[in-house]
Amino acid sequence: MVTKTIAFDIGRTNLRVALIENGQIIGEVYNQKNGYKKEGEFEQGLEILLGQVLDGEILKNNDIEVGISCAGAIDIENAVYRPNQYFPEGFSFRDFFQEKTSSQTKVAAIKDAHAFALGYYNPNYSDRKEKALGILTIGTGLGAGVLYDGIPFLGGDTGNRVAVELGQLPYFGRNSKEANIGKKLGEFASGEGLVRIYESLFFTESEPVLRTRFLNELLHEEKCKLIIENIEEDDGCKEAVENYAVHLGHAMASMFMLYDLDKLILDGPLIQNSIEFIREEVKAAFNNYIQDTAHPVEFDEVVEIGNLEHAALLGAGVFVQNYEFYLSELVKKSNLIFKKADEYDREALKHLMQVERLTHPGTEYSESLDECFDRRMDEGDIYVVYQMGQMGSMARIVEQDVSYIDEKKITKNKIRYLKGGFTHPTYRRNGINSQLVNYFSFMEKEKGVDFLYVSAEESSEGLLKKVGFEVLGNCASCDSYLNECTAIPLMRKELKNGN
């Protein structure tokens, strides 16, 4: 079957979708206002857009893969929108799109600025050779991304994957007047920043009619558009844009100093609409700021004004099409990677299961390793940890464990069961088991699970106590157990008020 690539670009204001083929957008780009501020509207918007590019015949006759460019922090390994002010419990793109299409649909999500960069640096269709390529996307907010040898730079092993958040850097302007504008670089060098600068410093210099129009606009992007449209006619707008350009020049210089770039691309709607008016101001600020540093470069030699239409959509397509490659590179360059296992982990998990079997000599197994993998994936979730590119440990979480526990006697809360796990002998006694338990406890809590239960071997009891499990007794003292399991300890970890 042919694989169809669907790319989504999820911004603060708009949702966009298109089909990608051979590094190009095929057909129309569909647009929907982002309704994430009201419960259910975000999901509805995604579903509407999905229906516009995906009909029954396409779904019936093709495999589907979905790439997502998204503003905000992303769990790269699991395609999850991390908890934020709009999604307190996070949002799983993989679960959403697999439910709407097929359980076999490949889903991959990445931060929007990195998607922009991948749109320019498509490994299959681009001839770009920069070893260190940076990008600043200037719209409502300030986005920043870096590719080293074409690979997104995602940061260390904390699992947050929020490296290159330039907009979060502390920044207070150049003088006491500007200090009232904001406390972060993104509050100066962005569309939001331009509006803040105009309101704080130059509003009173504008004509009364324009001031009234500005106050009547509710959205930042509309206020920003109004300022840009009146650069040549209105003194207040002109001075605000010139002031904003200086801060943008500082942001660009910071990118070079922090990430040792070969080239920096400027993109985003604010740049496209204003660069002809602010180029010289940005250039002067950049050159003045960077010439006395350890990385002196010239604006015209290292800065490129982007002109690739729908770069984020193209980059989202690139990311999902090459997801296995990017993920393998991420694993290679990181010390510890925690994730929920999927089809891409099949071979690594089979190897770990083979080692598990070798530790139980004399036991006969009726399943092949592939059959065991498929059964365990169908039963629930498998959480794994990679260390230096090798899978070191796994843990299985299931909805039911009727072989041990009579659910009706336990609780009315939402519960799941730790069915078991295994750690490769090479990786034992180095703390990764505790970290893996903490990781899947967090992930299960985000799903709304209240308690985790486990039928624990005595050898595991000490570890489980350290990571928050309590002993409730065993079958002899807990009537929640079935009669044939009298000697096995029952342990429980509370998630709703714990970790």
XYZ file of C-alpha atoms in Angstrom:
499
model
C 0.000 0.000 0.000
C 1.071 3.600 -0.619
C 1.710 5.759 2.449
C -0.048 9.128 2.531
C 1.577 11.841 4.649
C -0.705 14.318 6.410
C 0.944 17.359 7.990
C -0.585 19.614 10.659
C 0.686 23.043 11.725
C -0.762 23.957 15.128
C -0.230 27.574 16.132
C -1.694 29.772 18.821
C -4.223 31.221 16.398
C -4.658 28.824 13.489
C -4.666 25.113 12.671
C -3.530 24.103 9.181
C -3.355 20.799 7.353
C -2.127 19.546 3.981
C -1.095 16.382 2.165
C 2.660 16.073 1.542
C 4.193 14.125 -1.329
C 7.781 14.137 -2.618
C 8.675 17.073 -0.397
C 5.822 19.212 -1.749
C 2.314 20.164 -0.647
C -0.295 18.420 -2.784
C -3.575 20.219 -3.293
C -5.076 22.752 -0.911
C -3.893 23.913 2.520
C -6.916 23.899 4.821
C -7.197 26.331 7.718
C -9.227 26.383 10.925
C -9.208 28.810 13.848
C -7.595 27.251 16.912
C -10.298 26.795 19.524
C -8.082 25.442 22.278
C -9.450 27.960 24.782
C -12.800 26.114 24.976
C -13.063 22.478 25.985
C -13.489 20.153 23.019
C -13.020 22.782 20.300
C -9.362 21.919 19.707
C -10.205 18.261 19.054
C -13.146 19.284 16.886
C -10.909 21.546 14.792
C -8.394 18.741 14.251
C -11.158 16.341 13.243
C -12.664 18.818 10.769
C -9.293 19.383 9.113
C -8.546 15.665 9.028
C -11.816 15.094 7.197
C -10.923 17.729 4.606
C -7.779 15.897 3.490
C -8.771 12.313 4.255
C -11.754 10.588 2.686
C -12.843 6.987 3.020
C -11.126 5.847 -0.169
C -7.753 7.254 0.903
C -8.078 5.594 4.314
C -9.149 2.291 2.767
C -6.448 2.070 0.113
C -3.436 3.692 1.790
C -1.364 3.597 4.928
C -1.495 6.920 6.811
C 1.171 8.851 8.680
C 0.562 12.140 10.513
C 3.245 14.721 11.256
C 2.526 17.624 13.593
C 4.252 20.971 14.040
C 3.101 22.385 17.350
C 3.780 25.462 19.476
C 4.725 24.413 22.998
C 6.525 21.555 24.748
C 6.247 18.145 23.088
C 7.041 14.668 24.352
C 8.857 13.619 21.161
C 8.995 9.921 21.983
C 5.236 9.565 22.587
C 3.772 12.406 20.454
C 2.186 14.001 23.508
C 1.457 17.703 23.996
C 2.867 18.244 27.489
C 0.593 19.699 30.187
C 0.090 23.459 29.819
C -2.474 26.134 30.610
C -4.858 24.878 27.903
C -4.293 21.135 28.405
C -3.650 20.569 32.138
C -3.387 16.812 31.589
C -1.574 17.030 28.255
C -2.885 15.817 24.906
C -1.861 12.659 23.045
C -1.727 13.295 19.315
C -0.890 9.633 18.737
C -3.991 8.385 20.574
C -6.219 10.981 18.880
C -5.162 10.330 15.293
C -4.934 6.550 15.677
C -8.489 6.553 17.015
C -9.654 8.585 13.997
C -7.760 6.536 11.399
C -6.089 3.258 12.379
C -4.108 1.821 15.267
C -1.265 1.374 12.763
C -1.078 5.065 11.828
C 2.361 6.520 12.449
C 2.087 9.790 14.392
C 5.008 12.083 15.221
C 5.020 15.603 16.697
C 7.750 18.218 17.065
C 8.091 21.827 18.197
C 7.040 24.282 15.489
C 10.367 26.089 15.148
C 12.177 22.801 14.567
C 9.513 21.894 12.003
C 10.199 25.218 10.232
C 13.905 24.360 10.134
C 13.226 20.859 8.784
C 11.069 22.394 6.075
C 14.203 24.142 4.821
C 16.562 21.236 5.548
C 14.676 18.282 4.030
C 17.219 15.435 3.930
C 15.512 13.924 0.866
C 15.046 17.014 -1.292
C 17.287 19.828 -0.011
C 20.915 20.490 -0.879
C 21.591 22.562 2.244
C 24.947 21.734 3.861
C 25.086 23.912 7.009
C 26.449 21.992 9.962
C 24.663 24.325 12.398
C 21.440 25.864 11.058
C 19.265 28.082 13.244
C 15.832 29.556 12.690
C 13.787 32.283 14.351
C 10.056 32.277 13.658
C 8.416 35.561 14.526
C 4.645 35.568 14.775
C 2.547 36.194 17.867
C 5.416 34.644 19.842
C 9.139 34.115 19.269
C 10.066 30.599 18.160
C 13.624 29.280 17.878
C 15.110 26.033 16.614
C 18.531 24.597 15.782
C 19.610 21.720 13.544
C 23.063 20.177 13.905
C 23.915 18.117 10.807
C 20.223 18.238 9.954
C 19.152 16.772 13.335
C 16.936 18.859 15.657
C 18.757 19.875 18.835
C 16.362 18.862 21.605
C 18.442 19.176 24.751
C 19.404 16.776 27.535
C 17.902 13.778 29.280
C 15.179 15.398 31.396
C 12.516 14.299 28.915
C 11.121 17.807 28.433
C 12.775 18.378 25.029
C 12.390 22.145 25.264
C 15.883 23.235 24.226
C 16.302 26.479 22.251
C 13.469 28.298 24.022
C 15.088 31.642 23.260
C 11.923 33.563 24.068
C 12.176 32.469 27.719
C 15.587 34.082 28.289
C 15.539 36.851 30.927
C 15.593 40.235 29.174
C 14.631 43.708 30.410
C 15.259 45.978 27.442
C 17.940 48.665 27.236
C 16.777 51.257 29.757
C 14.360 51.918 32.598
C 11.480 52.809 30.256
C 11.774 49.538 28.365
C 12.053 47.548 31.594
C 8.287 47.933 32.025
C 7.578 46.131 28.738
C 8.473 42.623 29.906
C 10.934 40.310 31.583
C 11.680 37.836 28.763
C 13.192 38.195 25.311
C 10.024 36.838 23.720
C 8.069 39.733 25.234
C 10.130 42.152 23.135
C 11.161 40.371 19.903
C 7.780 39.042 18.711
C 4.362 40.177 17.568
C 3.291 40.285 21.190
C 6.434 42.322 21.882
C 5.669 44.836 19.150
C 2.223 45.407 20.653
C 3.704 45.790 24.153
C 6.307 48.286 22.870
C 3.709 50.360 21.059
C 1.326 50.388 24.044
C 4.036 51.238 26.585
C 6.149 53.781 24.688
C 4.590 55.143 21.507
C 0.806 54.912 21.721
C 0.343 58.615 22.511
C 2.374 59.620 19.433
C -0.192 58.098 17.068
C -3.141 59.859 15.526
C -6.387 59.699 17.598
C -8.235 57.727 14.905
C -5.549 55.040 14.816
C -5.427 54.862 18.622
C -9.176 54.205 18.661
C -8.852 51.461 16.034
C -6.015 49.892 18.054
C -8.069 49.828 21.267
C -11.022 48.241 19.442
C -8.943 45.280 18.266
C -9.058 42.329 20.665
C -6.426 39.996 19.200
C -2.658 40.549 19.313
C -2.236 39.567 15.670
C -4.787 42.187 14.563
C -3.143 44.884 16.696
C 0.242 43.922 15.275
C -1.090 44.025 11.721
C -2.502 47.501 12.315
C 0.897 48.787 13.505
C 2.735 47.299 10.500
C 0.197 48.675 8.007
C 0.713 52.223 9.320
C 4.519 52.324 9.547
C 4.914 54.948 6.828
C 1.988 57.186 7.791
C 2.059 57.188 11.598
C 4.976 58.297 13.798
C 3.959 56.130 16.765
C 3.831 52.970 14.625
C 7.116 53.813 12.903
C 8.990 54.334 16.171
C 7.480 51.196 17.735
C 8.627 49.022 14.813
C 12.116 50.551 14.852
C 12.362 49.865 18.592
C 11.142 46.286 18.111
C 13.753 45.787 15.361
C 16.581 46.489 17.823
C 15.357 43.759 20.183
C 15.013 41.342 17.273
C 18.634 42.094 16.341
C 19.655 41.252 19.908
C 17.706 37.955 19.735
C 19.472 37.020 16.511
C 22.900 37.791 17.948
C 22.061 35.692 21.016
C 21.264 32.726 18.764
C 24.699 32.939 17.159
C 26.534 33.224 20.459
C 24.595 30.446 22.191
C 24.563 27.866 19.380
C 27.596 28.730 17.207
C 25.547 28.869 14.006
C 26.665 28.795 10.388
C 23.404 30.329 9.161
C 20.258 31.832 10.691
C 16.914 31.900 8.870
C 14.287 34.486 9.784
C 10.728 33.389 9.072
C 7.175 33.845 10.289
C 4.327 36.225 9.422
C 5.736 39.280 11.217
C 9.045 39.053 9.323
C 7.308 38.561 5.983
C 5.133 41.640 6.580
C 7.754 43.990 8.008
C 11.261 43.102 6.816
C 11.364 45.692 4.035
C 10.788 48.417 6.662
C 13.074 47.149 9.437
C 15.935 45.368 7.653
C 18.474 48.150 8.220
C 17.511 48.612 11.885
C 17.750 44.861 12.530
C 21.043 44.657 10.668
C 22.577 47.550 12.621
C 21.457 46.163 15.990
C 22.746 42.692 15.117
C 26.139 43.906 13.892
C 26.637 46.295 16.835
C 25.711 43.640 19.360
C 27.852 40.823 18.002
C 31.037 42.464 16.745
C 32.640 42.635 20.188
C 31.844 38.988 21.033
C 33.705 35.731 20.446
C 31.550 35.088 17.374
C 31.910 38.196 15.155
C 30.000 37.724 11.898
C 28.366 39.990 9.317
C 24.583 40.099 8.966
C 24.554 39.818 5.164
C 26.794 36.744 5.212
C 24.995 34.646 7.818
C 21.338 35.756 7.903
C 18.755 34.524 5.407
C 15.237 35.905 5.094
C 13.041 32.864 4.662
C 10.602 32.679 1.794
C 9.494 29.040 1.923
C 5.707 28.994 2.001
C 4.197 26.688 4.640
C 7.627 25.654 5.907
C 6.157 24.266 9.160
C 3.796 21.939 7.278
C 6.629 20.713 5.082
C 8.824 20.182 8.143
C 6.100 18.230 9.951
C 5.946 15.956 6.907
C 9.735 15.561 6.917
C 9.712 14.664 10.613
C 7.110 11.901 10.410
C 8.573 10.486 7.187
C 12.001 10.201 8.831
C 10.794 9.666 12.400
C 12.671 6.425 13.017
C 15.924 8.059 11.899
C 15.473 11.168 14.063
C 14.445 9.075 17.076
C 17.434 6.771 16.690
C 19.734 9.796 16.544
C 18.055 11.187 19.668
C 18.587 7.895 21.499
C 22.240 7.710 20.403
C 23.020 11.185 21.708
C 21.200 10.874 25.024
C 22.067 9.031 28.176
C 18.547 8.025 29.257
C 15.384 8.039 27.151
C 12.032 7.077 28.699
C 9.046 6.338 26.473
C 5.925 4.252 25.970
C 6.864 1.451 23.594
C 5.385 1.238 20.117
C 6.055 -0.631 16.886
C 9.396 1.134 16.435
C 10.659 -0.556 19.606
C 9.801 -4.090 18.441
C 13.335 -5.292 17.756
C 14.809 -3.774 20.921
C 12.009 -5.257 23.038
C 12.367 -8.679 21.408
C 16.045 -8.638 22.309
C 15.237 -7.724 25.930
C 12.553 -10.437 26.085
C 15.050 -12.975 24.744
C 17.457 -12.036 27.550
C 14.542 -12.377 29.987
C 13.901 -15.913 28.754
C 17.562 -16.835 29.068
C 17.429 -15.899 32.755
C 14.779 -18.633 33.248
C 16.473 -21.766 31.869
C 14.269 -24.819 31.565
C 11.077 -22.869 31.023
C 9.201 -23.706 27.816
C 7.579 -20.846 25.873
C 4.638 -21.476 23.557
C 4.921 -18.080 21.829
C 7.506 -16.686 19.475
C 9.077 -13.366 20.467
C 6.963 -11.557 17.868
C 3.792 -13.178 19.210
C 4.789 -12.266 22.760
C 5.431 -8.648 21.714
C 2.040 -8.386 19.980
C 0.177 -9.945 22.934
C 1.824 -7.700 25.486
C 1.143 -4.590 23.382
C -2.530 -5.633 23.079
C -2.839 -6.202 26.850
C -1.800 -2.662 27.807
C 1.156 -0.297 27.744
C 4.842 -1.153 27.933
C 7.119 1.566 29.289
C 10.804 1.291 28.482
C 14.064 3.096 29.140
C 17.026 3.309 26.783
C 20.514 3.939 28.126
C 23.154 5.059 25.624
C 20.995 3.770 22.793
C 20.298 0.314 24.312
C 17.008 -0.731 25.896
C 17.825 -1.404 29.533
C 14.478 -2.022 31.245
C 10.758 -2.443 30.622
C 7.571 -2.389 32.710
C 4.074 -3.485 31.702
C 0.903 -1.658 32.765
C -2.466 -3.329 32.071
C -6.129 -2.453 32.556
C -7.027 -5.783 34.189
C -5.191 -8.410 36.170
C -7.965 -10.903 36.831
C -5.541 -13.751 37.385
C -4.649 -12.165 40.719
C -7.183 -9.501 41.619
C -10.965 -9.355 41.890
C -11.535 -5.774 40.673
C -15.016 -5.479 42.121
C -13.615 -5.774 45.632
C -10.859 -3.164 45.315
C -12.046 0.344 44.600
C -14.305 2.543 42.520
C -11.363 4.739 41.559
C -9.613 4.444 38.216
C -6.930 1.806 38.621
C -4.313 0.020 36.531
C -1.895 -2.789 37.304
C 1.858 -3.140 37.099
C 1.921 -6.576 35.506
C 5.663 -7.031 35.636
C 8.927 -5.920 34.161
C 12.473 -6.882 33.424
C 15.848 -5.160 33.533
C 18.816 -6.294 31.490
C 21.528 -7.596 33.866
C 23.999 -5.050 32.454
C 21.816 -2.141 33.608
C 20.863 -3.328 37.093
C 21.792 -1.470 40.275
C 22.234 1.894 38.550
C 18.897 3.496 39.444
C 17.123 3.242 36.105
C 14.333 1.057 37.537
C 13.365 3.740 40.048
C 13.414 6.363 37.318
C 11.300 4.171 35.043
C 8.696 3.681 37.798
C 8.607 7.453 38.382
C 8.192 8.020 34.644
C 5.273 5.633 34.088
C 3.652 6.796 37.343
C 3.678 10.350 35.959
C 2.340 9.204 32.570
C -0.463 7.179 34.164
C -1.381 10.064 36.478
C -1.699 12.292 33.394
C -4.282 9.803 32.056
C -6.375 10.226 35.209
C -5.345 6.970 36.923
C -5.840 7.143 40.712
C -3.993 4.014 41.878
C -1.445 1.522 40.582
C -1.593 -2.004 42.014
C 1.090 -4.660 41.781
C 1.432 -8.275 42.809
C 5.018 -7.950 43.971
C 7.711 -10.538 44.385
C 9.459 -10.189 47.725
C 12.698 -9.302 45.927
C 10.995 -6.227 44.425
C 9.266 -5.059 47.584
C 12.101 -2.805 48.768
C 12.445 -0.982 45.429
C 8.694 -0.447 45.133
C 8.517 1.004 48.640
C 11.212 3.528 47.718
C 9.151 4.789 44.774
C 5.897 5.208 46.672
C 4.176 1.803 46.812
C 2.724 0.623 50.134
C 2.116 -2.950 51.234
C -1.573 -3.720 51.767
C -0.966 -7.307 52.824
C -1.256 -10.513 50.853
C -4.068 -12.773 49.775
C -4.427 -14.146 53.268
C -5.239 -10.683 54.674
C -6.777 -8.900 51.644
C -10.167 -10.116 50.463
C -9.560 -8.371 47.158
C -7.420 -11.301 46.052
C -8.596 -14.537 44.498
C -8.042 -17.626 46.592
C -5.299 -19.266 44.531
C -2.771 -16.436 45.124
C -2.446 -16.627 48.887
C 1.286 -15.916 49.256
C 1.806 -12.917 46.958
C 2.074 -9.436 48.545
C -0.325 -6.791 47.288
C 1.100 -3.260 46.953
C -0.505 -0.006 45.885
C 0.693 3.442 44.847
C -1.620 6.455 45.019
C -1.250 8.780 42.026
C -4.069 11.307 42.338
C -2.489 13.023 45.354
C 1.042 11.717 44.924
C 3.632 11.202 42.168
